[in-house]
PDB file of C-alpha atoms and ligand atoms in Angstrom:
ATOM      1  CA  MET A1344     -22.409 230.659-169.190  1.00 88.00           C
ATOM      2  CA  SER A1345     -18.932 230.341-170.660  1.00 95.00           C
ATOM      3  CA  ILE A1346     -16.583 233.241-171.393  1.00 97.00           C
ATOM      4  CA  ALA A1347     -17.266 232.819-175.110  1.00 97.00           C
ATOM      5  CA  GLU A1348     -21.026 232.906-174.569  1.00 97.00           C
ATOM      6  CA  ASN A1349     -20.825 235.990-172.349  1.00 98.00           C
ATOM      7  CA  LEU A1350     -18.711 237.770-174.943  1.00 97.00           C
ATOM      8  CA  THR A1351     -21.018 236.900-177.815  1.00 96.00           C
ATOM      9  CA  LYS A1352     -24.071 237.999-175.862  1.00 97.00           C
ATOM     10  CA  ILE A1353     -22.609 241.347-174.795  1.00 98.00           C
ATOM     11  CA  LYS A1354     -21.119 242.123-178.211  1.00 97.00           C
ATOM     12  CA  SER A1355     -24.375 241.388-180.022  1.00 96.00           C
ATOM     13  CA  SER A1356     -26.118 243.978-177.830  1.00 96.00           C
ATOM     14  CA  LEU A1357     -23.655 246.823-178.495  1.00 98.00           C
ATOM     15  CA  PRO A1358     -24.154 249.693-180.932  1.00 97.00           C
ATOM     16  CA  GLN A1359     -21.615 249.715-183.796  1.00 96.00           C
ATOM     17  CA  ASN A1360     -19.598 252.636-182.422  1.00 96.00           C
ATOM     18  CA  VAL A1361     -19.004 251.100-178.987  1.00 98.00           C
ATOM     19  CA  THR A1362     -15.764 249.196-178.348  1.00 98.00           C
ATOM     20  CA  LEU A1363     -15.743 246.441-175.758  1.00 98.00           C
ATOM     21  CA  ILE A1364     -12.605 246.258-173.639  1.00 98.00           C
ATOM     22  CA  ALA A1365     -12.514 242.900-171.873  1.00 98.00           C
ATOM     23  CA  VAL A1366     -11.018 243.581-168.437  1.00 98.00           C
ATOM     24  CA  THR A1367      -8.794 240.644-167.598  1.00 98.00           C
ATOM     25  CA  LYS A1368      -7.198 241.668-164.280  1.00 97.00           C
ATOM     26  CA  THR A1369      -6.594 238.735-161.907  1.00 96.00           C
ATOM     27  CA  LYS A1370      -7.707 236.264-164.608  1.00 97.00           C
ATOM     28  CA  PRO A1371      -5.438 233.439-165.811  1.00 97.00           C
ATOM     29  CA  LEU A1372      -3.990 233.206-169.332  1.00 98.00           C
ATOM     30  CA  GLU A1373      -6.432 230.390-170.238  1.00 97.00           C
ATOM     31  CA  ASP A1374      -9.344 232.787-169.752  1.00 98.00           C
ATOM     32  CA  LEU A1375      -7.718 235.375-171.992  1.00 98.00           C
ATOM     33  CA  MET A1376      -7.045 232.711-174.616  1.00 98.00           C
ATOM     34  CA  GLU A1377     -10.665 231.612-174.507  1.00 98.00           C
ATOM     35  CA  ALA A1378     -11.688 235.177-175.347  1.00 98.00           C
ATOM     36  CA  TYR A1379      -8.930 235.425-177.972  1.00 98.00           C
ATOM     37  CA  ASN A1380     -10.032 232.205-179.655  1.00 98.00           C
ATOM     38  CA  ASN A1381     -13.514 233.657-179.753  1.00 97.00           C
ATOM     39  CA  ASN A1382     -12.018 236.506-181.802  1.00 96.00           C
ATOM     40  CA  HIS A1383     -11.795 239.039-178.998  1.00 98.00           C
ATOM     41  CA  LYS A1384      -8.397 240.740-178.920  1.00 98.00           C
ATOM     42  CA  ILE A1385      -8.946 243.931-176.907  1.00 98.00           C
ATOM     43  CA  PHE A1386      -7.974 243.563-173.267  1.00 98.00           C
ATOM     44  CA  GLY A1387      -7.750 245.930-170.303  1.00 98.00           C
ATOM     45  CA  GLU A1388      -5.526 245.584-167.255  1.00 98.00           C
ATOM     46  CA  ASN A1389      -5.130 247.919-164.289  1.00 97.00           C
ATOM     47  CA  LYS A1390      -1.631 246.916-163.160  1.00 98.00           C
ATOM     48  CA  VAL A1391       1.584 247.343-165.129  1.00 98.00           C
ATOM     49  CA  GLN A1392       3.290 244.202-163.835  1.00 98.00           C
ATOM     50  CA  GLU A1393       0.334 241.968-164.653  1.00 98.00           C
ATOM     51  CA  MET A1394      -0.108 243.515-168.096  1.00 98.00           C
ATOM     52  CA  THR A1395       3.551 243.078-169.091  1.00 98.00           C
ATOM     53  CA  THR A1396       3.602 239.458-167.902  1.00 98.00           C
ATOM     54  CA  LYS A1397       0.490 238.648-169.926  1.00 98.00           C
ATOM     55  CA  TYR A1398       1.739 240.613-172.934  1.00 98.00           C
ATOM     56  CA  GLU A1399       4.939 238.569-173.007  1.00 98.00           C
ATOM     57  CA  GLN A1400       3.097 235.249-172.969  1.00 98.00           C
ATOM     58  CA  LEU A1401       0.202 235.923-175.335  1.00 98.00           C
ATOM     59  CA  PRO A1402      -0.178 236.494-179.111  1.00 98.00           C
ATOM     60  CA  LYS A1403       1.161 239.833-180.293  1.00 98.00           C
ATOM     61  CA  ASP A1404      -1.955 241.015-182.119  1.00 98.00           C
ATOM     62  CA  ILE A1405      -3.720 241.756-178.829  1.00 98.00           C
ATOM     63  CA  GLN A1406      -4.536 245.424-178.085  1.00 98.00           C
ATOM     64  CA  TRP A1407      -3.606 246.227-174.485  1.00 98.00           C
ATOM     65  CA  HIS A1408      -5.414 249.029-172.661  1.00 98.00           C
ATOM     66  CA  LEU A1409      -4.032 250.291-169.361  1.00 98.00           C
ATOM     67  CA  ILE A1410      -7.117 251.330-167.400  1.00 98.00           C
ATOM     68  CA  GLY A1411      -5.885 251.701-163.808  1.00 96.00           C
ATOM     69  CA  HIS A1412      -3.899 254.354-162.001  1.00 96.00           C
ATOM     70  CA  LEU A1413      -0.413 254.581-163.511  1.00 97.00           C
ATOM     71  CA  GLN A1414       2.699 255.569-161.579  1.00 97.00           C
ATOM     72  CA  THR A1415       5.209 257.597-163.569  1.00 98.00           C
ATOM     73  CA  ASN A1416       8.103 255.270-162.756  1.00 98.00           C
ATOM     74  CA  LYS A1417       6.261 252.358-164.432  1.00 98.00           C
ATOM     75  CA  VAL A1418       5.456 253.968-167.780  1.00 98.00           C
ATOM     76  CA  LYS A1419       8.717 252.687-169.272  1.00 98.00           C
ATOM     77  CA  TYR A1420       7.631 249.044-168.904  1.00 98.00           C
ATOM     78  CA  ILE A1421       4.589 249.433-171.159  1.00 98.00           C
ATOM     79  CA  ALA A1422       5.681 252.243-173.499  1.00 98.00           C
ATOM     80  CA  ASP A1423       6.624 250.027-176.432  1.00 97.00           C
ATOM     81  CA  PHE A1424       3.447 247.956-176.635  1.00 98.00           C
ATOM     82  CA  VAL A1425       0.487 249.564-174.854  1.00 98.00           C
ATOM     83  CA  HIS A1426      -2.332 250.458-177.269  1.00 98.00           C
ATOM     84  CA  MET A1427      -4.032 253.054-175.092  1.00 98.00           C
ATOM     85  CA  ILE A1428      -3.622 254.562-171.612  1.00 98.00           C
ATOM     86  CA  HIS A1429      -7.036 255.523-170.169  1.00 98.00           C
ATOM     87  CA  SER A1430      -5.803 256.976-166.902  1.00 98.00           C
ATOM     88  CA  VAL A1431      -3.774 260.123-167.620  1.00 98.00           C
ATOM     89  CA  ASP A1432      -4.584 262.261-164.596  1.00 97.00           C
ATOM     90  CA  SER A1433      -1.667 264.676-164.178  1.00 96.00           C
ATOM     91  CA  GLU A1434       0.785 266.780-166.144  1.00 97.00           C
ATOM     92  CA  LYS A1435       3.632 264.871-164.544  1.00 97.00           C
ATOM     93  CA  LEU A1436       2.292 261.559-165.892  1.00 98.00           C
ATOM     94  CA  ALA A1437       1.708 263.040-169.357  1.00 98.00           C
ATOM     95  CA  ASP A1438       5.305 264.367-169.338  1.00 98.00           C
ATOM     96  CA  GLU A1439       6.636 260.884-168.636  1.00 98.00           C
ATOM     97  CA  ILE A1440       4.405 259.079-171.168  1.00 98.00           C
ATOM     98  CA  ASN A1441       5.536 261.593-173.771  1.00 98.00           C
ATOM     99  CA  LYS A1442       9.189 261.089-172.917  1.00 98.00           C
ATOM    100  CA  GLN A1443       8.962 257.293-173.079  1.00 98.00           C
ATOM    101  CA  ALA A1444       6.911 257.341-176.299  1.00 98.00           C
ATOM    102  CA  ILE A1445       9.474 259.536-178.036  1.00 98.00           C
ATOM    103  CA  LYS A1446      12.229 257.239-176.819  1.00 98.00           C
ATOM    104  CA  LYS A1447      10.407 254.311-178.473  1.00 98.00           C
ATOM    105  CA  GLY A1448       9.726 256.330-181.633  1.00 98.00           C
ATOM    106  CA  ARG A1449       5.963 256.130-181.365  1.00 98.00           C
ATOM    107  CA  LYS A1450       2.866 258.025-180.309  1.00 98.00           C
ATOM    108  CA  ILE A1451       0.824 256.553-177.466  1.00 98.00           C
ATOM    109  CA  ASN A1452      -2.970 256.871-177.517  1.00 98.00           C
ATOM    110  CA  CYS A1453      -4.141 258.496-174.291  1.00 98.00           C
ATOM    111  CA  LEU A1454      -7.363 259.478-172.565  1.00 98.00           C
ATOM    112  CA  MET A1455      -7.623 262.098-169.865  1.00 98.00           C
ATOM    113  CA  GLN A1456      -9.170 260.571-166.783  1.00 98.00           C
ATOM    114  CA  MET A1457     -11.785 262.851-165.244  1.00 98.00           C
ATOM    115  CA  TYR A1458     -12.918 262.754-161.650  1.00 96.00           C
ATOM    116  CA  ILE A1459     -16.714 262.480-161.949  1.00 95.00           C
ATOM    117  CA  ALA A1460     -17.590 260.441-158.834  1.00 93.00           C
ATOM    118  CA  LYS A1461     -18.529 261.563-155.344  1.00 89.00           C
ATOM    119  CA  GLU A1462     -15.906 259.401-153.638  1.00 84.00           C
ATOM    120  CA  ASP A1463     -12.371 260.219-152.657  1.00 77.00           C
ATOM    121  CA  THR A1464     -11.021 256.838-153.734  1.00 73.00           C
ATOM    122  CA  LYS A1465     -11.090 257.572-157.465  1.00 75.00           C
ATOM    123  CA  PHE A1466      -8.450 259.315-159.537  1.00 89.00           C
ATOM    124  CA  GLY A1467      -8.742 261.925-162.241  1.00 96.00           C
ATOM    125  CA  PHE A1468      -8.628 265.631-163.081  1.00 97.00           C
ATOM    126  CA  ASP A1469     -11.268 267.843-161.538  1.00 95.00           C
ATOM    127  CA  GLU A1470     -12.533 270.666-163.744  1.00 93.00           C
ATOM    128  CA  ASN A1471      -9.989 273.215-162.503  1.00 96.00           C
ATOM    129  CA  GLU A1472      -7.111 270.833-163.014  1.00 97.00           C
ATOM    130  CA  LEU A1473      -8.397 270.010-166.490  1.00 97.00           C
ATOM    131  CA  ASN A1474      -8.528 273.692-167.362  1.00 97.00           C
ATOM    132  CA  SER A1475      -4.954 274.324-166.332  1.00 97.00           C
ATOM    133  CA  PHE A1476      -3.849 271.154-168.125  1.00 98.00           C
ATOM    134  CA  ILE A1477      -5.491 272.385-171.344  1.00 98.00           C
ATOM    135  CA  GLN A1478      -3.877 275.799-170.805  1.00 97.00           C
ATOM    136  CA  SER A1479      -0.494 274.070-171.003  1.00 97.00           C
ATOM    137  CA  ASN A1480      -1.350 273.185-174.651  1.00 98.00           C
ATOM    138  CA  PRO A1481      -0.956 269.384-174.506  1.00 98.00           C
ATOM    139  CA  ILE A1482      -1.343 268.882-178.277  1.00 98.00           C
ATOM    140  CA  GLU A1483       1.729 270.980-179.038  1.00 98.00           C
ATOM    141  CA  LYS A1484       3.604 270.038-175.927  1.00 98.00           C
ATOM    142  CA  TYR A1485       3.388 266.249-176.277  1.00 98.00           C
ATOM    143  CA  GLN A1486       4.533 265.018-179.666  1.00 98.00           C
ATOM    144  CA  GLY A1487       4.572 261.473-178.279  1.00 98.00           C
ATOM    145  CA  ILE A1488       0.912 261.461-177.251  1.00 98.00           C
ATOM    146  CA  ASN A1489      -2.163 261.037-179.425  1.00 98.00           C
ATOM    147  CA  TRP A1490      -5.103 262.451-177.444  1.00 98.00           C
ATOM    148  CA  CYS A1491      -8.163 260.265-178.080  1.00 98.00           C
ATOM    149  CA  GLY A1492     -10.721 261.404-175.502  1.00 98.00           C
ATOM    150  CA  VAL A1493     -11.740 261.073-171.873  1.00 98.00           C
ATOM    151  CA  MET A1494     -12.344 258.364-169.290  1.00 98.00           C
ATOM    152  CA  GLY A1495     -14.275 258.326-166.045  1.00 97.00           C
ATOM    153  CA  MET A1496     -15.627 256.064-163.335  1.00 96.00           C
ATOM    154  CA  ALA A1497     -18.982 256.592-161.696  1.00 95.00           C
ATOM    155  CA  THR A1498     -19.556 256.383-157.954  1.00 95.00           C
ATOM    156  CA  PHE A1499     -19.990 252.865-156.581  1.00 92.00           C
ATOM    157  CA  THR A1500     -23.674 253.105-155.718  1.00 94.00           C
ATOM    158  CA  ASP A1501     -27.083 251.586-156.482  1.00 94.00           C
ATOM    159  CA  ASN A1502     -28.440 255.034-157.227  1.00 96.00           C
ATOM    160  CA  THR A1503     -28.859 254.870-161.014  1.00 96.00           C
ATOM    161  CA  ILE A1504     -29.898 258.501-161.259  1.00 97.00           C
ATOM    162  CA  GLN A1505     -26.628 259.567-159.705  1.00 97.00           C
ATOM    163  CA  ILE A1506     -24.629 257.277-162.016  1.00 97.00           C
ATOM    164  CA  LYS A1507     -26.528 258.584-165.024  1.00 98.00           C
ATOM    165  CA  ASN A1508     -25.799 262.191-163.991  1.00 98.00           C
ATOM    166  CA  GLU A1509     -22.106 261.451-163.562  1.00 97.00           C
ATOM    167  CA  PHE A1510     -21.920 259.874-167.036  1.00 98.00           C
ATOM    168  CA  ALA A1511     -23.857 262.807-168.500  1.00 98.00           C
ATOM    169  CA  ASN A1512     -21.336 265.129-166.863  1.00 98.00           C
ATOM    170  CA  LEU A1513     -18.432 263.269-168.506  1.00 98.00           C
ATOM    171  CA  LYS A1514     -20.198 263.462-171.866  1.00 98.00           C
ATOM    172  CA  LYS A1515     -20.562 267.209-171.410  1.00 98.00           C
ATOM    173  CA  ILE A1516     -16.870 267.600-170.563  1.00 98.00           C
ATOM    174  CA  PHE A1517     -16.063 265.600-173.697  1.00 98.00           C
ATOM    175  CA  ASN A1518     -18.363 267.722-175.870  1.00 98.00           C
ATOM    176  CA  ASP A1519     -16.796 270.942-174.606  1.00 98.00           C
ATOM    177  CA  LEU A1520     -13.292 269.678-175.378  1.00 98.00           C
ATOM    178  CA  LYS A1521     -14.355 268.273-178.734  1.00 98.00           C
ATOM    179  CA  SER A1522     -15.899 271.548-179.866  1.00 98.00           C
ATOM    180  CA  GLY A1523     -13.139 273.599-178.234  1.00 98.00           C
ATOM    181  CA  TYR A1524      -9.469 272.796-177.744  1.00 98.00           C
ATOM    182  CA  PHE A1525      -9.543 269.457-179.629  1.00 98.00           C
ATOM    183  CA  ALA A1526     -11.777 270.669-182.487  1.00 98.00           C
ATOM    184  CA  TYR A1527      -9.134 269.914-185.144  1.00 96.00           C
ATOM    185  CA  ASN A1528      -8.104 266.590-183.674  1.00 96.00           C
ATOM    186  CA  THR A1529     -10.008 263.813-185.508  1.00 96.00           C
ATOM    187  CA  ASP A1530      -8.784 261.062-183.158  1.00 98.00           C
ATOM    188  CA  PHE A1531     -10.361 262.834-180.200  1.00 98.00           C
ATOM    189  CA  LYS A1532     -13.565 260.777-180.210  1.00 98.00           C
ATOM    190  CA  GLU A1533     -13.604 258.325-177.302  1.00 98.00           C
ATOM    191  CA  ILE A1534     -15.562 258.399-174.055  1.00 98.00           C
ATOM    192  CA  SER A1535     -14.429 255.471-171.915  1.00 98.00           C
ATOM    193  CA  MET A1536     -17.184 254.896-169.368  1.00 98.00           C
ATOM    194  CA  GLY A1537     -19.214 251.931-168.140  1.00 98.00           C
ATOM    195  CA  MET A1538     -18.329 248.656-166.408  1.00 97.00           C
ATOM    196  CA  SER A1539     -20.211 245.370-165.848  1.00 97.00           C
ATOM    197  CA  ASP A1540     -22.932 246.887-163.682  1.00 96.00           C
ATOM    198  CA  ASP A1541     -23.455 250.166-165.495  1.00 96.00           C
ATOM    199  CA  TYR A1542     -22.347 249.828-169.122  1.00 98.00           C
ATOM    200  CA  LYS A1543     -25.908 249.920-170.502  1.00 97.00           C
ATOM    201  CA  LEU A1544     -26.503 253.203-168.729  1.00 97.00           C
ATOM    202  CA  ALA A1545     -23.132 254.472-169.954  1.00 98.00           C
ATOM    203  CA  ILE A1546     -24.015 253.677-173.566  1.00 98.00           C
ATOM    204  CA  GLU A1547     -27.296 255.560-173.214  1.00 98.00           C
ATOM    205  CA  GLU A1548     -25.231 258.531-172.053  1.00 98.00           C
ATOM    206  CA  GLY A1549     -22.829 258.366-174.998  1.00 98.00           C
ATOM    207  CA  SER A1550     -20.046 255.953-174.074  1.00 98.00           C
ATOM    208  CA  THR A1551     -17.849 254.742-176.952  1.00 98.00           C
ATOM    209  CA  MET A1552     -15.660 252.370-174.907  1.00 98.00           C
ATOM    210  CA  ILE A1553     -16.928 250.107-172.169  1.00 98.00           C
ATOM    211  CA  ARG A1554     -14.579 248.309-169.766  1.00 98.00           C
ATOM    212  CA  VAL A1555     -16.208 245.042-168.751  1.00 98.00           C
ATOM    213  CA  GLY A1556     -14.631 242.381-166.551  1.00 98.00           C
ATOM    214  CA  SER A1557     -16.847 240.299-164.272  1.00 97.00           C
ATOM    215  CA  ALA A1558     -19.806 240.128-166.696  1.00 97.00           C
ATOM    216  CA  ILE A1559     -17.469 238.252-169.085  1.00 98.00           C
ATOM    217  CA  PHE A1560     -15.032 236.354-166.857  1.00 97.00           C
ATOM    218  CA  GLY A1561     -17.048 235.960-163.649  1.00 95.00           C
ATOM    219  CA  SER A1562     -16.319 237.561-160.299  1.00 92.00           C
ATOM    220  CA  ARG A1563     -12.724 238.131-159.235  1.00 87.00           C
ATOM    221  CA  ASN A1564     -11.064 236.381-156.332  1.00 77.00           C
ATOM    222  CA  TYR A1565      -8.314 238.570-154.902  1.00 69.00           C
ATOM    223  CA  ASN A1566      -7.270 235.997-152.304  1.00 59.00           C
ATOM    224  CA  ILE A1567      -5.589 233.515-154.613  1.00 50.00           C
TER     225      ILE A1567
HETATM  226  C1  PLP B2530     -11.820 246.349-162.856  1.00 72.55           C
HETATM  227  C2  PLP B2530     -12.115 247.535-163.671  1.00 72.55           C
HETATM  228  C3  PLP B2530     -13.175 247.521-164.599  1.00 72.55           C
HETATM  229  C4  PLP B2530     -14.098 246.328-164.808  1.00 72.55           C
HETATM  230  O1  PLP B2530     -14.900 246.077-163.694  1.00 72.55           O
HETATM  231  P1  PLP B2530     -16.114 245.029-163.730  1.00 72.55           P
HETATM  232  O2  PLP B2530     -17.053 245.528-162.714  1.00 72.55           O
HETATM  233  O3  PLP B2530     -15.533 243.696-163.393  1.00 72.55           O
HETATM  234  O4  PLP B2530     -16.688 245.055-165.103  1.00 72.55           O
HETATM  235  C5  PLP B2530     -13.372 248.664-165.357  1.00 72.55           C
HETATM  236  N1  PLP B2530     -12.586 249.753-165.236  1.00 72.55           N
HETATM  237  C6  PLP B2530     -11.564 249.796-164.368  1.00 72.55           C
HETATM  238  C7  PLP B2530     -10.740 251.032-164.278  1.00 72.55           C
HETATM  239  C8  PLP B2530     -11.298 248.699-163.558  1.00 72.55           C
HETATM  240  O5  PLP B2530     -10.263 248.750-162.695  1.00 72.55           O
END
């Protein structure tokens, strides 16, 4: 199936409140334009360099989501155009995003990335780190950040029960924040979870943003 057909099929199956982020990493501009011409303008990239290059060459009404691990020294390259950063996983990174956002005179939408997997290759706050981050009062502290919710990645496994439990755990973390510290923050409403292989499960567990790459654009070839 073509990119356009994949997009149409996935979108028609989504509940109204779920946003599809088309993950375009490693894919050429033509593929992004095929999605764009099919009226899809929400893209996710995991590397700063690749995102800025694509941003410069493509139409300016695209929403760019940074979904991968972000190094503090690279925030400045995306601060004036990124729509949302899904991968805030330390106070140091939040400090830098805030600084760059204020410099650009804007607020940047951010999600707190939570560590929900049983793997040591994934990033994110664990529950203790989240608690001390919340203690630092990030709403007051960061005038350049608009906190929109949480993000997480499940373990890479075939065990659907485990994946389901990890998503349910992220939903619970979200609920606690939503009814607690972020109770007066109306933009705090997103749970970014689910990829090509597990987005249906993620939606059942309450996802509001799915990040889907290969199911739209085909498998990635990292050797080219
Ligand atoms: C690559 C990537 C995705 C999309 O993965 P697919 O399996 O191709 O859908 C989602 N989230 C993050 C953080 C990624 O790096």
